[in-house]
């Protein structure tokens, strides 16, 4: 990542806050009951898999991620309270995302 001039800053204990903001931005059109019915508390991605929002999937989602202008980018996970802020993230790819192979709490798209 050093070649890419990516600057990664770990943000401890921001996961809860960021997950809350994510819900406000993407799931606020659903009632609390509707959110519970799709188990949104357990898995944020259920919003997409239950087709409660329009979203890109698989290769289309990865392509869109790579094409997105992202001077700054914040990465957070469902069950981890740490988050990561990337600056100069225009070259950030899926393979650059922090994850631990085999750990069920970190998701990889490779």
mmCIF file of N, CA, C and O in Angstrom:
data_model
loop_
_atom_site.group_PDB
_atom_site.id
_atom_site.type_symbol
_atom_site.label_atom_id
_atom_site.label_comp_id
_atom_site.label_asym_id
_atom_site.label_seq_id
_atom_site.Cartn_x
_atom_site.Cartn_y
_atom_site.Cartn_z
ATOM 1 N N UNK A 1 0.807 -1.194 0.000
ATOM 2 C CA UNK A 1 0.000 0.000 0.000
ATOM 3 C C UNK A 1 0.857 1.267 0.000
ATOM 4 O O UNK A 1 0.380 2.302 -0.404
ATOM 5 N N UNK A 2 2.093 1.169 0.462
ATOM 6 C CA UNK A 2 2.937 2.361 0.508
ATOM 7 C C UNK A 2 3.166 2.934 -0.884
ATOM 8 O O UNK A 2 3.209 4.140 -1.061
ATOM 9 N N UNK A 3 3.309 2.068 -1.905
ATOM 10 C CA UNK A 3 3.510 2.529 -3.261
ATOM 11 C C UNK A 3 2.341 3.392 -3.722
ATOM 12 O O UNK A 3 2.509 4.312 -4.487
ATOM 13 N N UNK A 4 1.176 3.070 -3.280
ATOM 14 C CA UNK A 4 -0.028 3.779 -3.687
ATOM 15 C C UNK A 4 -0.206 5.085 -2.923
ATOM 16 O O UNK A 4 -1.125 5.825 -3.195
ATOM 17 N N UNK A 5 0.601 5.342 -1.942
ATOM 18 C CA UNK A 5 0.503 6.528 -1.097
ATOM 19 C C UNK A 5 -0.802 6.569 -0.306
ATOM 20 O O UNK A 5 -1.286 7.635 0.053
ATOM 21 N N UNK A 6 -1.381 5.399 -0.065
ATOM 22 C CA UNK A 6 -2.565 5.325 0.783
ATOM 23 C C UNK A 6 -2.153 5.612 2.217
ATOM 24 O O UNK A 6 -1.122 5.129 2.675
ATOM 25 N N UNK A 7 -2.940 6.386 2.886
ATOM 26 C CA UNK A 7 -2.678 6.652 4.293
ATOM 27 C C UNK A 7 -3.830 6.038 5.080
ATOM 28 O O UNK A 7 -4.988 6.419 4.909
ATOM 29 N N UNK A 8 -3.514 5.039 5.913
ATOM 30 C CA UNK A 8 -4.534 4.349 6.699
ATOM 31 C C UNK A 8 -4.440 4.781 8.151
ATOM 32 O O UNK A 8 -3.367 4.767 8.732
ATOM 33 N N UNK A 9 -5.567 5.158 8.702
ATOM 34 C CA UNK A 9 -5.649 5.529 10.102
ATOM 35 C C UNK A 9 -6.683 4.640 10.769
ATOM 36 O O UNK A 9 -7.839 4.600 10.333
ATOM 37 N N UNK A 10 -6.266 3.870 11.759
ATOM 38 C CA UNK A 10 -7.222 3.044 12.493
ATOM 39 C C UNK A 10 -7.983 3.928 13.475
ATOM 40 O O UNK A 10 -7.398 4.769 14.154
ATOM 41 N N UNK A 11 -9.301 3.753 13.514
ATOM 42 C CA UNK A 11 -10.150 4.537 14.398
ATOM 43 C C UNK A 11 -10.809 3.569 15.382
ATOM 44 O O UNK A 11 -11.855 2.994 15.092
ATOM 45 N N UNK A 12 -10.194 3.356 16.543
ATOM 46 C CA UNK A 12 -10.750 2.410 17.510
ATOM 47 C C UNK A 12 -12.124 2.850 18.014
ATOM 48 O O UNK A 12 -12.386 4.041 18.194
ATOM 49 N N UNK A 13 -12.980 1.888 18.204
ATOM 50 C CA UNK A 13 -14.286 2.050 18.856
ATOM 51 C C UNK A 13 -15.273 2.935 18.098
ATOM 52 O O UNK A 13 -16.221 3.434 18.674
ATOM 53 N N UNK A 14 -15.101 3.122 16.802
ATOM 54 C CA UNK A 14 -16.041 3.924 16.018
ATOM 55 C C UNK A 14 -17.084 3.069 15.312
ATOM 56 O O UNK A 14 -18.000 3.590 14.678
ATOM 57 N N UNK A 15 -16.945 1.746 15.387
ATOM 58 C CA UNK A 15 -17.845 0.855 14.662
ATOM 59 C C UNK A 15 -19.313 1.079 14.991
ATOM 60 O O UNK A 15 -20.152 1.166 14.086
ATOM 61 N N UNK A 16 -19.654 1.191 16.258
ATOM 62 C CA UNK A 16 -21.050 1.378 16.657
ATOM 63 C C UNK A 16 -21.604 2.667 16.065
ATOM 64 O O UNK A 16 -22.712 2.689 15.507
ATOM 65 N N UNK A 17 -20.849 3.741 16.157
ATOM 66 C CA UNK A 17 -21.281 5.024 15.604
ATOM 67 C C UNK A 17 -21.489 4.921 14.091
ATOM 68 O O UNK A 17 -22.512 5.359 13.564
ATOM 69 N N UNK A 18 -20.529 4.340 13.375
ATOM 70 C CA UNK A 18 -20.619 4.258 11.929
ATOM 71 C C UNK A 18 -21.757 3.350 11.476
ATOM 72 O O UNK A 18 -22.441 3.650 10.488
ATOM 73 N N UNK A 19 -21.990 2.248 12.181
ATOM 74 C CA UNK A 19 -23.115 1.391 11.835
ATOM 75 C C UNK A 19 -24.433 2.137 12.034
ATOM 76 O O UNK A 19 -25.359 2.007 11.229
ATOM 77 N N UNK A 20 -24.528 2.944 13.070
ATOM 78 C CA UNK A 20 -25.720 3.759 13.303
ATOM 79 C C UNK A 20 -25.937 4.766 12.190
ATOM 80 O O UNK A 20 -27.055 4.955 11.702
ATOM 81 N N UNK A 21 -24.866 5.430 11.772
ATOM 82 C CA UNK A 21 -24.961 6.396 10.670
ATOM 83 C C UNK A 21 -25.351 5.697 9.369
ATOM 84 O O UNK A 21 -26.143 6.205 8.587
ATOM 85 N N UNK A 22 -24.811 4.507 9.156
ATOM 86 C CA UNK A 22 -25.132 3.733 7.957
ATOM 87 C C UNK A 22 -26.630 3.434 7.931
ATOM 88 O O UNK A 22 -27.292 3.598 6.896
ATOM 89 N N UNK A 23 -27.158 3.012 9.085
ATOM 90 C CA UNK A 23 -28.602 2.715 9.169
ATOM 91 C C UNK A 23 -29.425 3.967 8.890
ATOM 92 O O UNK A 23 -30.440 3.901 8.196
ATOM 93 N N UNK A 24 -28.998 5.105 9.435
ATOM 94 C CA UNK A 24 -29.714 6.361 9.188
ATOM 95 C C UNK A 24 -29.728 6.701 7.699
ATOM 96 O O UNK A 24 -30.743 7.149 7.164
ATOM 97 N N UNK A 25 -28.606 6.501 7.038
ATOM 98 C CA UNK A 25 -28.488 6.864 5.627
ATOM 99 C C UNK A 25 -29.203 5.895 4.693
ATOM 100 O O UNK A 25 -29.787 6.317 3.696
ATOM 101 N N UNK A 26 -29.154 4.606 5.004
ATOM 102 C CA UNK A 26 -29.637 3.622 4.042
ATOM 103 C C UNK A 26 -30.914 2.886 4.454
ATOM 104 O O UNK A 26 -31.593 2.324 3.599
ATOM 105 N N UNK A 27 -31.245 2.871 5.737
ATOM 106 C CA UNK A 27 -32.405 2.078 6.181
ATOM 107 C C UNK A 27 -33.484 2.909 6.859
ATOM 108 O O UNK A 27 -34.456 2.355 7.359
ATOM 109 N N UNK A 28 -33.350 4.218 6.858
ATOM 110 C CA UNK A 28 -34.319 5.045 7.590
ATOM 111 C C UNK A 28 -35.721 5.005 6.968
ATOM 112 O O UNK A 28 -36.691 5.363 7.625
ATOM 113 N N UNK A 29 -35.828 4.556 5.724
ATOM 114 C CA UNK A 29 -37.138 4.446 5.093
ATOM 115 C C UNK A 29 -37.931 3.247 5.610
ATOM 116 O O UNK A 29 -39.121 3.129 5.358
ATOM 117 N N UNK A 30 -37.271 2.364 6.361
ATOM 118 C CA UNK A 30 -37.946 1.206 6.947
ATOM 119 C C UNK A 30 -38.322 1.502 8.391
ATOM 120 O O UNK A 30 -37.547 2.127 9.120
ATOM 121 N N UNK A 31 -39.472 1.002 8.797
ATOM 122 C CA UNK A 31 -39.850 1.126 10.206
ATOM 123 C C UNK A 31 -38.965 0.201 11.034
ATOM 124 O O UNK A 31 -38.310 -0.705 10.498
ATOM 125 N N UNK A 32 -38.949 0.401 12.333
ATOM 126 C CA UNK A 32 -38.176 -0.473 13.218
ATOM 127 C C UNK A 32 -38.643 -1.916 13.062
ATOM 128 O O UNK A 32 -37.833 -2.842 13.023
ATOM 129 N N UNK A 33 -39.954 -2.108 12.940
ATOM 130 C CA UNK A 33 -40.504 -3.464 12.759
ATOM 131 C C UNK A 33 -39.989 -4.088 11.466
ATOM 132 O O UNK A 33 -39.601 -5.255 11.450
ATOM 133 N N UNK A 34 -39.979 -3.300 10.371
ATOM 134 C CA UNK A 34 -39.469 -3.815 9.096
ATOM 135 C C UNK A 34 -37.989 -4.157 9.191
ATOM 136 O O UNK A 34 -37.542 -5.163 8.636
ATOM 137 N N UNK A 35 -37.229 -3.344 9.912
ATOM 138 C CA UNK A 35 -35.810 -3.637 10.110
ATOM 139 C C UNK A 35 -35.629 -4.931 10.897
ATOM 140 O O UNK A 35 -34.755 -5.747 10.576
ATOM 141 N N UNK A 36 -36.457 -5.136 11.899
ATOM 142 C CA UNK A 36 -36.374 -6.362 12.697
ATOM 143 C C UNK A 36 -36.761 -7.582 11.868
ATOM 144 O O UNK A 36 -36.178 -8.654 12.017
ATOM 145 N N UNK A 37 -37.742 -7.423 10.991
ATOM 146 C CA UNK A 37 -38.204 -8.545 10.158
ATOM 147 C C UNK A 37 -37.126 -9.058 9.216
ATOM 148 O O UNK A 37 -37.126 -10.237 8.861
ATOM 149 N N UNK A 38 -36.217 -8.192 8.811
ATOM 150 C CA UNK A 38 -35.127 -8.643 7.927
ATOM 151 C C UNK A 38 -33.824 -8.862 8.699
ATOM 152 O O UNK A 38 -32.777 -9.050 8.105
ATOM 153 N N UNK A 39 -33.911 -8.837 10.003
ATOM 154 C CA UNK A 39 -32.753 -9.091 10.877
ATOM 155 C C UNK A 39 -31.618 -8.105 10.626
ATOM 156 O O UNK A 39 -30.440 -8.462 10.614
ATOM 157 N N UNK A 40 -31.971 -6.842 10.417
ATOM 158 C CA UNK A 40 -30.963 -5.822 10.143
ATOM 159 C C UNK A 40 -29.998 -5.640 11.312
ATOM 160 O O UNK A 40 -28.827 -5.318 11.104
ATOM 161 N N UNK A 41 -30.470 -5.872 12.531
ATOM 162 C CA UNK A 41 -29.575 -5.779 13.693
ATOM 163 C C UNK A 41 -28.463 -6.814 13.629
ATOM 164 O O UNK A 41 -27.380 -6.598 14.148
ATOM 165 N N UNK A 42 -28.751 -7.950 13.001
ATOM 166 C CA UNK A 42 -27.757 -9.009 12.919
ATOM 167 C C UNK A 42 -26.798 -8.813 11.745
ATOM 168 O O UNK A 42 -25.604 -9.066 11.868
ATOM 169 N N UNK A 43 -27.340 -8.387 10.615
ATOM 170 C CA UNK A 43 -26.526 -8.246 9.411
ATOM 171 C C UNK A 43 -26.999 -7.055 8.594
ATOM 172 O O UNK A 43 -28.095 -7.081 8.023
ATOM 173 N N UNK A 44 -26.182 -6.033 8.496
ATOM 174 C CA UNK A 44 -26.552 -4.844 7.732
ATOM 175 C C UNK A 44 -26.812 -5.164 6.260
ATOM 176 O O UNK A 44 -27.676 -4.567 5.628
ATOM 177 N N UNK A 45 -26.077 -6.116 5.729
ATOM 178 C CA UNK A 45 -26.227 -6.446 4.314
ATOM 179 C C UNK A 45 -27.587 -7.036 3.992
ATOM 180 O O UNK A 45 -27.970 -7.116 2.819
ATOM 181 N N UNK A 46 -28.374 -7.413 5.016
ATOM 182 C CA UNK A 46 -29.728 -7.903 4.749
ATOM 183 C C UNK A 46 -30.580 -6.842 4.060
ATOM 184 O O UNK A 46 -31.541 -7.166 3.363
ATOM 185 N N UNK A 47 -30.243 -5.592 4.255
ATOM 186 C CA UNK A 47 -30.954 -4.516 3.570
ATOM 187 C C UNK A 47 -30.885 -4.728 2.054
ATOM 188 O O UNK A 47 -31.866 -4.523 1.345
ATOM 189 N N UNK A 48 -29.740 -5.183 1.580
ATOM 190 C CA UNK A 48 -29.554 -5.435 0.147
ATOM 191 C C UNK A 48 -30.071 -6.816 -0.249
ATOM 192 O O UNK A 48 -30.791 -6.951 -1.239
ATOM 193 N N UNK A 49 -29.729 -7.838 0.523
ATOM 194 C CA UNK A 49 -30.120 -9.189 0.136
ATOM 195 C C UNK A 49 -31.630 -9.393 0.207
ATOM 196 O O UNK A 49 -32.177 -10.230 -0.509
ATOM 197 N N UNK A 50 -32.306 -8.629 1.036
ATOM 198 C CA UNK A 50 -33.772 -8.693 1.114
ATOM 199 C C UNK A 50 -34.422 -7.694 0.155
ATOM 200 O O UNK A 50 -35.629 -7.490 0.189
ATOM 201 N N UNK A 51 -33.588 -7.067 -0.664
ATOM 202 C CA UNK A 51 -34.023 -6.144 -1.709
ATOM 203 C C UNK A 51 -34.873 -4.996 -1.178
ATOM 204 O O UNK A 51 -35.868 -4.596 -1.770
ATOM 205 N N UNK A 52 -34.437 -4.422 -0.051
ATOM 206 C CA UNK A 52 -35.114 -3.254 0.524
ATOM 207 C C UNK A 52 -34.542 -1.951 -0.018
ATOM 208 O O UNK A 52 -35.075 -0.885 0.249
ATOM 209 N N UNK A 53 -33.450 -2.042 -0.744
ATOM 210 C CA UNK A 53 -32.850 -0.910 -1.459
ATOM 211 C C UNK A 53 -32.310 -1.439 -2.790
ATOM 212 O O UNK A 53 -32.006 -2.617 -2.915
ATOM 213 N N UNK A 54 -32.198 -0.543 -3.745
ATOM 214 C CA UNK A 54 -31.552 -0.915 -5.001
ATOM 215 C C UNK A 54 -30.049 -0.902 -4.765
ATOM 216 O O UNK A 54 -29.525 0.011 -4.127
ATOM 217 N N UNK A 55 -29.371 -1.919 -5.253
ATOM 218 C CA UNK A 55 -27.927 -1.974 -5.054
ATOM 219 C C UNK A 55 -27.284 -2.806 -6.151
ATOM 220 O O UNK A 55 -27.946 -3.597 -6.814
ATOM 221 N N UNK A 56 -26.015 -2.578 -6.317
ATOM 222 C CA UNK A 56 -25.229 -3.375 -7.249
ATOM 223 C C UNK A 56 -24.767 -4.632 -6.536
ATOM 224 O O UNK A 56 -24.603 -4.638 -5.319
ATOM 225 N N UNK A 57 -24.520 -5.685 -7.306
ATOM 226 C CA UNK A 57 -24.109 -6.959 -6.717
ATOM 227 C C UNK A 57 -22.897 -7.515 -7.441
ATOM 228 O O UNK A 57 -22.657 -7.212 -8.602
ATOM 229 N N UNK A 58 -22.155 -8.304 -6.723
ATOM 230 C CA UNK A 58 -21.034 -9.074 -7.239
ATOM 231 C C UNK A 58 -20.069 -8.214 -8.049
ATOM 232 O O UNK A 58 -19.598 -7.190 -7.569
ATOM 233 N N UNK A 59 -19.739 -8.635 -9.264
ATOM 234 C CA UNK A 59 -18.731 -7.929 -10.069
ATOM 235 C C UNK A 59 -19.135 -6.483 -10.348
ATOM 236 O O UNK A 59 -18.269 -5.600 -10.401
ATOM 237 N N UNK A 60 -20.436 -6.243 -10.521
ATOM 238 C CA UNK A 60 -20.885 -4.869 -10.764
ATOM 239 C C UNK A 60 -20.570 -3.975 -9.565
ATOM 240 O O UNK A 60 -20.175 -2.816 -9.724
ATOM 241 N N UNK A 61 -20.750 -4.500 -8.359
ATOM 242 C CA UNK A 61 -20.459 -3.723 -7.144
ATOM 243 C C UNK A 61 -18.961 -3.458 -7.019
ATOM 244 O O UNK A 61 -18.548 -2.349 -6.674
ATOM 245 N N UNK A 62 -18.150 -4.452 -7.297
ATOM 246 C CA UNK A 62 -16.697 -4.289 -7.211
ATOM 247 C C UNK A 62 -16.219 -3.281 -8.251
ATOM 248 O O UNK A 62 -15.415 -2.388 -7.951
ATOM 249 N N UNK A 63 -16.733 -3.380 -9.468
ATOM 250 C CA UNK A 63 -16.366 -2.428 -10.519
ATOM 251 C C UNK A 63 -16.744 -1.008 -10.121
ATOM 252 O O UNK A 63 -15.941 -0.074 -10.261
ATOM 253 N N UNK A 64 -17.942 -0.833 -9.606
ATOM 254 C CA UNK A 64 -18.395 0.503 -9.183
ATOM 255 C C UNK A 64 -17.519 1.036 -8.051
ATOM 256 O O UNK A 64 -17.187 2.224 -8.026
ATOM 257 N N UNK A 65 -17.131 0.175 -7.111
ATOM 258 C CA UNK A 65 -16.241 0.585 -6.019
ATOM 259 C C UNK A 65 -14.922 1.102 -6.575
ATOM 260 O O UNK A 65 -14.435 2.149 -6.178
ATOM 261 N N UNK A 66 -14.351 0.379 -7.508
ATOM 262 C CA UNK A 66 -13.068 0.780 -8.079
ATOM 263 C C UNK A 66 -13.184 2.074 -8.880
ATOM 264 O O UNK A 66 -12.242 2.863 -8.913
ATOM 265 N N UNK A 67 -14.325 2.314 -9.506
ATOM 266 C CA UNK A 67 -14.514 3.513 -10.323
ATOM 267 C C UNK A 67 -14.915 4.742 -9.501
ATOM 268 O O UNK A 67 -14.815 5.860 -9.983
ATOM 269 N N UNK A 68 -15.359 4.532 -8.291
ATOM 270 C CA UNK A 68 -15.822 5.632 -7.445
ATOM 271 C C UNK A 68 -14.658 6.540 -7.047
ATOM 272 O O UNK A 68 -13.625 6.060 -6.590
ATOM 273 N N UNK A 69 -14.844 7.835 -7.210
ATOM 274 C CA UNK A 69 -13.847 8.779 -6.711
ATOM 275 C C UNK A 69 -13.876 8.727 -5.195
ATOM 276 O O UNK A 69 -14.944 8.832 -4.585
ATOM 277 N N UNK A 70 -12.742 8.516 -4.583
ATOM 278 C CA UNK A 70 -12.704 8.367 -3.129
ATOM 279 C C UNK A 70 -11.417 8.947 -2.557
ATOM 280 O O UNK A 70 -10.513 8.214 -2.204
ATOM 281 N N UNK A 71 -11.379 10.257 -2.451
ATOM 282 C CA UNK A 71 -10.208 10.890 -1.847
ATOM 283 C C UNK A 71 -10.056 10.400 -0.407
ATOM 284 O O UNK A 71 -8.962 10.102 0.043
ATOM 285 N N UNK A 72 -11.183 10.320 0.292
ATOM 286 C CA UNK A 72 -11.197 9.745 1.636
ATOM 287 C C UNK A 72 -12.231 8.632 1.649
ATOM 288 O O UNK A 72 -13.246 8.713 0.972
ATOM 289 N N UNK A 73 -11.964 7.615 2.426
ATOM 290 C CA UNK A 73 -12.855 6.466 2.481
ATOM 291 C C UNK A 73 -12.802 5.884 3.895
ATOM 292 O O UNK A 73 -11.715 5.714 4.452
ATOM 293 N N UNK A 74 -13.959 5.605 4.461
ATOM 294 C CA UNK A 74 -14.017 4.988 5.783
ATOM 295 C C UNK A 74 -14.529 3.563 5.632
ATOM 296 O O UNK A 74 -15.560 3.339 5.001
ATOM 297 N N UNK A 75 -13.810 2.628 6.202
ATOM 298 C CA UNK A 75 -14.170 1.211 6.148
ATOM 299 C C UNK A 75 -14.519 0.763 7.561
ATOM 300 O O UNK A 75 -13.777 1.021 8.508
ATOM 301 N N UNK A 76 -15.673 0.088 7.683
ATOM 302 C CA UNK A 76 -16.048 -0.485 8.977
ATOM 303 C C UNK A 76 -16.724 -1.816 8.731
ATOM 304 O O UNK A 76 -17.135 -2.120 7.615
ATOM 305 N N UNK A 77 -16.820 -2.601 9.797
ATOM 306 C CA UNK A 77 -17.347 -3.953 9.695
ATOM 307 C C UNK A 77 -18.548 -4.131 10.614
ATOM 308 O O UNK A 77 -18.762 -3.361 11.544
ATOM 309 N N UNK A 78 -19.303 -5.183 10.350
ATOM 310 C CA UNK A 78 -20.527 -5.466 11.100
ATOM 311 C C UNK A 78 -20.273 -5.729 12.583
ATOM 312 O O UNK A 78 -20.993 -5.223 13.420
ATOM 313 N N UNK A 79 -19.277 -6.521 12.907
ATOM 314 C CA UNK A 79 -19.089 -6.961 14.284
ATOM 315 C C UNK A 79 -17.810 -6.462 14.945
ATOM 316 O O UNK A 79 -17.466 -6.903 16.022
ATOM 317 N N UNK A 80 -17.103 -5.584 14.288
ATOM 318 C CA UNK A 80 -15.831 -5.092 14.795
ATOM 319 C C UNK A 80 -16.003 -3.616 15.142
ATOM 320 O O UNK A 80 -16.577 -2.859 14.369
ATOM 321 N N UNK A 81 -15.510 -3.206 16.284
ATOM 322 C CA UNK A 81 -15.686 -1.816 16.685
ATOM 323 C C UNK A 81 -14.601 -0.884 16.167
ATOM 324 O O UNK A 81 -14.710 0.318 16.326
ATOM 325 N N UNK A 82 -13.585 -1.426 15.552
ATOM 326 C CA UNK A 82 -12.576 -0.570 14.938
ATOM 327 C C UNK A 82 -13.033 -0.210 13.530
ATOM 328 O O UNK A 82 -13.786 -0.933 12.889
ATOM 329 N N UNK A 83 -12.587 0.917 13.064
ATOM 330 C CA UNK A 83 -12.849 1.356 11.697
ATOM 331 C C UNK A 83 -11.535 1.862 11.122
ATOM 332 O O UNK A 83 -10.552 2.023 11.856
ATOM 333 N N UNK A 84 -11.525 2.100 9.836
ATOM 334 C CA UNK A 84 -10.305 2.539 9.164
ATOM 335 C C UNK A 84 -10.641 3.712 8.258
ATOM 336 O O UNK A 84 -11.589 3.647 7.478
ATOM 337 N N UNK A 85 -9.877 4.760 8.382
ATOM 338 C CA UNK A 85 -10.014 5.921 7.514
ATOM 339 C C UNK A 85 -8.835 5.909 6.558
ATOM 340 O O UNK A 85 -7.682 5.801 6.987
ATOM 341 N N UNK A 86 -9.137 5.985 5.270
ATOM 342 C CA UNK A 86 -8.094 6.056 4.252
ATOM 343 C C UNK A 86 -8.112 7.436 3.644
ATOM 344 O O UNK A 86 -9.166 7.955 3.277
ATOM 345 N N UNK A 87 -6.938 8.036 3.528
ATOM 346 C CA UNK A 87 -6.781 9.281 2.803
ATOM 347 C C UNK A 87 -5.991 8.973 1.540
ATOM 348 O O UNK A 87 -5.248 8.006 1.495
ATOM 349 N N UNK A 88 -6.155 9.805 0.538
ATOM 350 C CA UNK A 88 -5.532 9.566 -0.771
ATOM 351 C C UNK A 88 -5.965 8.186 -1.272
ATOM 352 O O UNK A 88 -5.165 7.398 -1.749
ATOM 353 N N UNK A 89 -7.260 7.920 -1.158
ATOM 354 C CA UNK A 89 -7.795 6.581 -1.399
ATOM 355 C C UNK A 89 -8.245 6.347 -2.836
ATOM 356 O O UNK A 89 -8.901 5.344 -3.112
ATOM 357 N N UNK A 90 -7.903 7.232 -3.742
ATOM 358 C CA UNK A 90 -8.353 7.086 -5.121
ATOM 359 C C UNK A 90 -7.929 5.760 -5.745
ATOM 360 O O UNK A 90 -8.609 5.242 -6.621
ATOM 361 N N UNK A 91 -6.831 5.200 -5.294
ATOM 362 C CA UNK A 91 -6.339 3.940 -5.856
ATOM 363 C C UNK A 91 -6.715 2.734 -4.999
ATOM 364 O O UNK A 91 -6.288 1.619 -5.291
ATOM 365 N N UNK A 92 -7.503 2.957 -3.955
ATOM 366 C CA UNK A 92 -7.909 1.861 -3.059
ATOM 367 C C UNK A 92 -8.696 0.807 -3.832
ATOM 368 O O UNK A 92 -9.613 1.134 -4.579
ATOM 369 N N UNK A 93 -8.320 -0.453 -3.669
ATOM 370 C CA UNK A 93 -9.027 -1.564 -4.307
ATOM 371 C C UNK A 93 -9.545 -2.506 -3.230
ATOM 372 O O UNK A 93 -9.165 -2.418 -2.059
ATOM 373 N N UNK A 94 -10.380 -3.424 -3.637
ATOM 374 C CA UNK A 94 -10.927 -4.425 -2.717
ATOM 375 C C UNK A 94 -9.796 -5.175 -2.019
ATOM 376 O O UNK A 94 -9.861 -5.461 -0.829
ATOM 377 N N UNK A 95 -8.733 -5.469 -2.719
ATOM 378 C CA UNK A 95 -7.625 -6.244 -2.154
ATOM 379 C C UNK A 95 -6.861 -5.484 -1.078
ATOM 380 O O UNK A 95 -6.136 -6.074 -0.299
ATOM 381 N N UNK A 96 -7.025 -4.158 -1.026
ATOM 382 C CA UNK A 96 -6.352 -3.345 -0.014
ATOM 383 C C UNK A 96 -7.105 -3.314 1.314
ATOM 384 O O UNK A 96 -6.562 -2.853 2.316
ATOM 385 N N UNK A 97 -8.346 -3.766 1.330
ATOM 386 C CA UNK A 97 -9.166 -3.657 2.534
ATOM 387 C C UNK A 97 -8.639 -4.565 3.639
ATOM 388 O O UNK A 97 -8.236 -5.698 3.380
ATOM 389 N N UNK A 98 -8.655 -4.067 4.872
ATOM 390 C CA UNK A 98 -8.148 -4.884 5.978
ATOM 391 C C UNK A 98 -9.121 -6.022 6.303
ATOM 392 O O UNK A 98 -10.322 -5.799 6.422
ATOM 393 N N UNK A 99 -8.595 -7.215 6.374
ATOM 394 C CA UNK A 99 -9.392 -8.368 6.773
ATOM 395 C C UNK A 99 -8.456 -9.444 7.293
ATOM 396 O O UNK A 99 -7.258 -9.420 7.035
ATOM 397 N N UNK A 100 -9.022 -10.365 8.018
ATOM 398 C CA UNK A 100 -8.263 -11.506 8.516
ATOM 399 C C UNK A 100 -8.868 -12.736 7.854
ATOM 400 O O UNK A 100 -10.041 -13.052 8.078
ATOM 401 N N UNK A 101 -8.092 -13.406 7.013
ATOM 402 C CA UNK A 101 -8.599 -14.548 6.277
ATOM 403 C C UNK A 101 -9.120 -15.612 7.242
ATOM 404 O O UNK A 101 -8.458 -15.952 8.224
ATOM 405 N N UNK A 102 -10.321 -16.083 6.979
ATOM 406 C CA UNK A 102 -10.913 -17.126 7.805
ATOM 407 C C UNK A 102 -11.657 -16.621 9.022
ATOM 408 O O UNK A 102 -12.313 -17.389 9.712
ATOM 409 N N UNK A 103 -11.584 -15.345 9.326
ATOM 410 C CA UNK A 103 -12.292 -14.789 10.470
ATOM 411 C C UNK A 103 -13.706 -14.424 10.037
ATOM 412 O O UNK A 103 -13.897 -13.616 9.147
ATOM 413 N N UNK A 104 -14.709 -15.019 10.670
ATOM 414 C CA UNK A 104 -16.085 -14.791 10.243
ATOM 415 C C UNK A 104 -16.530 -13.344 10.409
ATOM 416 O O UNK A 104 -17.507 -12.918 9.827
ATOM 417 N N UNK A 105 -15.825 -12.565 11.210
ATOM 418 C CA UNK A 105 -16.235 -11.190 11.441
ATOM 419 C C UNK A 105 -15.680 -10.215 10.413
ATOM 420 O O UNK A 105 -16.089 -9.083 10.332
ATOM 421 N N UNK A 106 -14.726 -10.662 9.646
ATOM 422 C CA UNK A 106 -14.182 -9.851 8.560
ATOM 423 C C UNK A 106 -14.638 -10.471 7.251
ATOM 424 O O UNK A 106 -14.496 -11.659 7.046
ATOM 425 N N UNK A 107 -15.167 -9.675 6.368
ATOM 426 C CA UNK A 107 -15.672 -10.174 5.098
ATOM 427 C C UNK A 107 -14.707 -9.770 3.997
ATOM 428 O O UNK A 107 -14.289 -8.620 3.934
ATOM 429 N N UNK A 108 -14.373 -10.685 3.161
ATOM 430 C CA UNK A 108 -13.521 -10.373 2.012
ATOM 431 C C UNK A 108 -14.282 -10.658 0.725
ATOM 432 O O UNK A 108 -15.085 -11.564 0.671
ATOM 433 N N UNK A 109 -14.042 -9.897 -0.273
ATOM 434 C CA UNK A 109 -14.731 -10.052 -1.543
ATOM 435 C C UNK A 109 -13.806 -10.640 -2.596
ATOM 436 O O UNK A 109 -14.051 -10.516 -3.771
ATOM 437 N N UNK A 110 -12.727 -11.245 -2.206
ATOM 438 C CA UNK A 110 -11.782 -11.765 -3.204
ATOM 439 C C UNK A 110 -12.179 -13.149 -3.620
ATOM 440 O O UNK A 110 -12.787 -13.901 -2.972
#
